Amino acid sequence: MIAEAGLAALWLAAGLAALQFVLMVLALRSPIDVCRAMRGVAVVQGALTLISFAMLLIVFARSDMSVALVFENSHSAKPFIYKVAGTWGNHEGSMLLWVTVLSVAGAFFALLSKRAGERTAIAALGAQAALALGFYAFLLIASNPFARLFPAPPDGRGLNPLLQDPGLAFHPPTLYLGYVGLSVAFSLAVGALLTGEVDAKLARAMRPWVLGAWLLLTLGITAGSYWAYYELGWGGYWFWDPVENASLMPWLAATALLHSINVLAARGALKAWTMMLAVIAFSMSMVGTFLVRSGVLTSVHAFAIDPERGTFLLALLGIYVGAAFVLFAVRGATLREGASFELVSRETGLVINNLLLSVILGIVFLGTLYPLFVEAVSGEKLSVGAPYFNAVAGPLALILTVLVGVGPLLSWRRERRSRLKTLTIPALIGATALAITVILWPGMNILPRLGLMVAAYLLVAGTLPLVARNPLRAPLATWGMVVAHLGIAVALAGMAANAAFTSERLAVISPGESLTLGPWTVQLETVEPAAGPNYTAIEGKLRATRGSGLTMLRPQTRYFSDPPTETNEAAIETFWNGQLYTVIGKADTAGGWQVRLWWKPFVTLIWTGGALIAFGGALALVGRAWRSRRRTSGGWRKERYA
Amino acid sequence: MSRVTRFAPLALLLLVIVALIWRLVTPSDNNVTSKLEGKPVPAFDLAAALPTKPTISSAELATGKPRLLNIFASWCVPCVSEVKVLQALRADGVAIDGIAIRDRSQDVADFLARNGDPYERIGSDPQSLVQISLGSSGVPESFVIDGKGIIRYQHIGPIKTSDMALILTKLEQAK
């Protein structure tokens, strides 16, 4: 009954979405007052999808093998948390999660967003319903998550063991919240293009959604990067895999949008550009979903791959993004740009930020799809790897990071009392850092060297917006910006340190033998079989010593039986100055074992930085919400857009 | 904004969609083919998995007739359903040898008693060493080996009823 209830709720929600869309069309054609009704419909629609998703959670938690999806993706012997995570660890479940987040976001928009103009809000709610409608159709026609199996099989087929990891429990839902949070920005942009009300008010209505989605994307990407780092056993944090790019592209667009929205909110400028970015950001979410789900690109992340579903998703992508682009092309001409600004101003800074981010986005997009174009034209197979992305996007990202220190010091419209002089100190610190790297490590590559320099500079420059005023009286949003910008410096320092200082050893050694690596001596003590709840493993016992310090590490190679898969479980020890990363590989017939060791000084700064960036976003979100509440409840201070 | 800039995104989208449709229509071949195919079985000499059954070594695999070498384990769930298919193959006259991976003698005996026994000979590979040298990463996996002891085909995952025809063809080709 539970599965049927879930399916019924989904059908009802789809019906309401259709109603919501029709109401929008009626309301925009003639002045009928349907706003309240539409908000109600949106809220009920969101609640119904939530119920539907809860039902799917229940059948997974109970291991109800009469539901085909549970049979295919779960197993009664699986730890409970992975049974729950199995709900979205598959195609149908993750699409249901997607549409749930989409319509719940729509419901929250209906409830909370009184800031956009009424007609724009109606149009946006209609656009949101149209988005949801396509995904409902997708689920109900092409991939019903609640389909039954008769007779019910005795047990399930399991879940891809690579995905059996706590990371899976949080990483995809976080990313989805981010992806789909951008849908509201998309709908608002489409709504505003329909009604022609592109103004500061719209920007302020859009901003919390972009900020929230961006912050979740940041968290999701950071967590995903750490997950790939320790789960794949390859010792890297970013592989430029199409699936990774799929989440990076919306993030880049959202980052650009976040900054251009501020220009629109404060100065009424960059109207068309901001609308374009709002459309592109969500389009990138859809492109990402498509790339991951269709199997069009070869990736190390083997997810549900199915060309038929790919066709459906591609059709949705074409319809939504195509419609938005047509609307943009037709209505874009009527948008009048707002207040003008001089060459040296905050606006110019933000325009340059946007240009750089867009170029990086273009590079990633091109690099991801280029092999496809080449094969389509010449039939030649090739892959674009990390060297391309690092070489092309790296320098641009460094330039952007330098400007991150400059932008916030500029004034809106034109420079009056210039604060740029204060940049002398951070510039000196950056130069000192550069000199130190040249003296201590003459052989270091150029990119990591510049990375360390820029990180040192930004670590100081990033705090300047607070230094000039009393930090305690600065708005929370300013604090958020400063923390996020410092996060960039920290993450950059981690990346540069990883590139410059990582030492690696791969050797075949027998128990009793040892290897040296950086400050470490690592001895292989024993290799023994081990067993987990649903796998067997070979476990190496490694004894790592540094000075008088001693650490035991136990990397494993795990064999999952159902489906048959082998995974490497790296053993990682974290110290204040870095991580020791160990992997045990295959045996040779002479009794030796492949042992792979990495010493990665300060690598944890990468994820600390990511967390700081997200935390900065959270501060800004709370600060903005708090200020707007005070403003609407008859605030005592005059509105400022600093 | 000029007409060109306004319509550029739309044009780009169309281009991307055309490329994606092309790829959906002509999916690329991602099948993994084993590097060991066409090469002789790596040298090994295993202890018997059961006291009642002979064991195998690499030298004894070259018997002049194609054989199926099956890697299995009593703790492996898909192996349970695969045994039935292997028995059907055996009924068709296929000679099948087994290697039990990280298993105990008693567990193997129980497994065969419960599910049926298609094997002529079974070797025991308690530390996966032979499995690894065969380039196999999980259980079950099967190898078609020709009369000269050369690997002709590697089947990853359980042999299902629907795979029987394929396996028989591969054995026929290995003659």
JSON list of N, CA and C in Angstrom, two decimals, chain A residues 149-172:
[
{"chain": "A", "resi": 149, "resn": "LEU", "atom": "N", "xyz": [7.07, -5.67, -8.28]},
{"chain": "A", "resi": 149, "resn": "LEU", "atom": "CA", "xyz": [7.56, -6.92, -8.87]},
{"chain": "A", "resi": 149, "resn": "LEU", "atom": "C", "xyz": [6.68, -8.03, -8.33]},
{"chain": "A", "resi": 150, "resn": "PHE", "atom": "N", "xyz": [6.21, -8.93, -9.19]},
{"chain": "A", "resi": 150, "resn": "PHE", "atom": "CA", "xyz": [5.45, -10.07, -8.68]},
{"chain": "A", "resi": 150, "resn": "PHE", "atom": "C", "xyz": [5.93, -11.34, -9.36]},
{"chain": "A", "resi": 151, "resn": "PRO", "atom": "N", "xyz": [6.28, -12.39, -8.68]},
{"chain": "A", "resi": 151, "resn": "PRO", "atom": "CA", "xyz": [6.34, -12.49, -7.22]},
{"chain": "A", "resi": 151, "resn": "PRO", "atom": "C", "xyz": [7.54, -11.72, -6.67]},
{"chain": "A", "resi": 152, "resn": "ALA", "atom": "N", "xyz": [7.47, -11.35, -5.40]},
{"chain": "A", "resi": 152, "resn": "ALA", "atom": "CA", "xyz": [8.57, -10.61, -4.80]},
{"chain": "A", "resi": 152, "resn": "ALA", "atom": "C", "xyz": [9.78, -11.51, -4.65]},
{"chain": "A", "resi": 153, "resn": "PRO", "atom": "N", "xyz": [10.97, -11.06, -5.12]},
{"chain": "A", "resi": 153, "resn": "PRO", "atom": "CA", "xyz": [12.16, -11.89, -4.98]},
{"chain": "A", "resi": 153, "resn": "PRO", "atom": "C", "xyz": [12.61, -11.96, -3.52]},
{"chain": "A", "resi": 154, "resn": "PRO", "atom": "N", "xyz": [13.37, -13.03, -3.16]},
{"chain": "A", "resi": 154, "resn": "PRO", "atom": "CA", "xyz": [13.77, -13.19, -1.76]},
{"chain": "A", "resi": 154, "resn": "PRO", "atom": "C", "xyz": [14.73, -12.11, -1.28]},
{"chain": "A", "resi": 155, "resn": "ASP", "atom": "N", "xyz": [15.59, -11.64, -2.17]},
{"chain": "A", "resi": 155, "resn": "ASP", "atom": "CA", "xyz": [16.49, -10.58, -1.71]},
{"chain": "A", "resi": 155, "resn": "ASP", "atom": "C", "xyz": [16.91, -9.70, -2.88]},
{"chain": "A", "resi": 156, "resn": "GLY", "atom": "N", "xyz": [17.50, -8.57, -2.55]},
{"chain": "A", "resi": 156, "resn": "GLY", "atom": "CA", "xyz": [17.82, -7.59, -3.58]},
{"chain": "A", "resi": 156, "resn": "GLY", "atom": "C", "xyz": [19.19, -7.78, -4.18]},
{"chain": "A", "resi": 157, "resn": "ARG", "atom": "N", "xyz": [19.51, -6.92, -5.15]},
{"chain": "A", "resi": 157, "resn": "ARG", "atom": "CA", "xyz": [20.76, -7.03, -5.88]},
{"chain": "A", "resi": 157, "resn": "ARG", "atom": "C", "xyz": [21.87, -6.16, -5.34]},
{"chain": "A", "resi": 158, "resn": "GLY", "atom": "N", "xyz": [21.55, -5.33, -4.37]},
{"chain": "A", "resi": 158, "resn": "GLY", "atom": "CA", "xyz": [22.61, -4.54, -3.77]},
{"chain": "A", "resi": 158, "resn": "GLY", "atom": "C", "xyz": [22.73, -3.16, -4.36]},
{"chain": "A", "resi": 159, "resn": "LEU", "atom": "N", "xyz": [23.82, -2.53, -4.00]},
{"chain": "A", "resi": 159, "resn": "LEU", "atom": "CA", "xyz": [24.06, -1.16, -4.42]},
{"chain": "A", "resi": 159, "resn": "LEU", "atom": "C", "xyz": [25.53, -1.09, -4.78]},
{"chain": "A", "resi": 160, "resn": "ASN", "atom": "N", "xyz": [25.87, -0.33, -5.80]},
{"chain": "A", "resi": 160, "resn": "ASN", "atom": "CA", "xyz": [27.26, -0.12, -6.20]},
{"chain": "A", "resi": 160, "resn": "ASN", "atom": "C", "xyz": [28.12, 0.17, -4.95]},
{"chain": "A", "resi": 161, "resn": "PRO", "atom": "N", "xyz": [29.05, -0.74, -4.63]},
{"chain": "A", "resi": 161, "resn": "PRO", "atom": "CA", "xyz": [29.79, -0.58, -3.38]},
{"chain": "A", "resi": 161, "resn": "PRO", "atom": "C", "xyz": [30.60, 0.70, -3.30]},
{"chain": "A", "resi": 162, "resn": "LEU", "atom": "N", "xyz": [30.99, 1.23, -4.47]},
{"chain": "A", "resi": 162, "resn": "LEU", "atom": "CA", "xyz": [31.69, 2.52, -4.46]},
{"chain": "A", "resi": 162, "resn": "LEU", "atom": "C", "xyz": [30.83, 3.57, -3.78]},
{"chain": "A", "resi": 163, "resn": "LEU", "atom": "N", "xyz": [29.52, 3.37, -3.92]},
{"chain": "A", "resi": 163, "resn": "LEU", "atom": "CA", "xyz": [28.61, 4.38, -3.38]},
{"chain": "A", "resi": 163, "resn": "LEU", "atom": "C", "xyz": [28.20, 4.05, -1.95]},
{"chain": "A", "resi": 164, "resn": "GLN", "atom": "N", "xyz": [28.71, 2.93, -1.41]},
{"chain": "A", "resi": 164, "resn": "GLN", "atom": "CA", "xyz": [28.37, 2.59, -0.03]},
{"chain": "A", "resi": 164, "resn": "GLN", "atom": "C", "xyz": [29.34, 3.29, 0.90]},
{"chain": "A", "resi": 165, "resn": "ASP", "atom": "N", "xyz": [29.01, 4.50, 1.18]},
{"chain": "A", "resi": 165, "resn": "ASP", "atom": "CA", "xyz": [29.93, 5.31, 1.93]},
{"chain": "A", "resi": 165, "resn": "ASP", "atom": "C", "xyz": [29.11, 6.43, 2.56]},
{"chain": "A", "resi": 166, "resn": "PRO", "atom": "N", "xyz": [29.50, 6.85, 3.77]},
{"chain": "A", "resi": 166, "resn": "PRO", "atom": "CA", "xyz": [28.73, 7.93, 4.40]},
{"chain": "A", "resi": 166, "resn": "PRO", "atom": "C", "xyz": [28.63, 9.16, 3.49]},
{"chain": "A", "resi": 167, "resn": "GLY", "atom": "N", "xyz": [29.65, 9.35, 2.64]},
{"chain": "A", "resi": 167, "resn": "GLY", "atom": "CA", "xyz": [29.63, 10.47, 1.72]},
{"chain": "A", "resi": 167, "resn": "GLY", "atom": "C", "xyz": [28.38, 10.48, 0.86]},
{"chain": "A", "resi": 168, "resn": "LEU", "atom": "N", "xyz": [27.93, 9.28, 0.48]},
{"chain": "A", "resi": 168, "resn": "LEU", "atom": "CA", "xyz": [26.77, 9.19, -0.40]},
{"chain": "A", "resi": 168, "resn": "LEU", "atom": "C", "xyz": [25.51, 9.65, 0.32]},
{"chain": "A", "resi": 169, "resn": "ALA", "atom": "N", "xyz": [25.48, 9.45, 1.63]},
{"chain": "A", "resi": 169, "resn": "ALA", "atom": "CA", "xyz": [24.27, 9.81, 2.36]},
{"chain": "A", "resi": 169, "resn": "ALA", "atom": "C", "xyz": [24.00, 11.31, 2.27]},
{"chain": "A", "resi": 170, "resn": "PHE", "atom": "N", "xyz": [25.06, 12.11, 2.10]},
{"chain": "A", "resi": 170, "resn": "PHE", "atom": "CA", "xyz": [24.86, 13.56, 2.15]},
{"chain": "A", "resi": 170, "resn": "PHE", "atom": "C", "xyz": [25.24, 14.29, 0.87]},
{"chain": "A", "resi": 171, "resn": "HIS", "atom": "N", "xyz": [26.19, 13.72, 0.13]},
{"chain": "A", "resi": 171, "resn": "HIS", "atom": "CA", "xyz": [26.72, 14.44, -1.02]},
{"chain": "A", "resi": 171, "resn": "HIS", "atom": "C", "xyz": [25.67, 14.70, -2.10]},
{"chain": "A", "resi": 172, "resn": "PRO", "atom": "N", "xyz": [25.00, 13.67, -2.65]},
{"chain": "A", "resi": 172, "resn": "PRO", "atom": "CA", "xyz": [24.02, 13.98, -3.71]},
{"chain": "A", "resi": 172, "resn": "PRO", "atom": "C", "xyz": [22.84, 14.83, -3.26]}
]
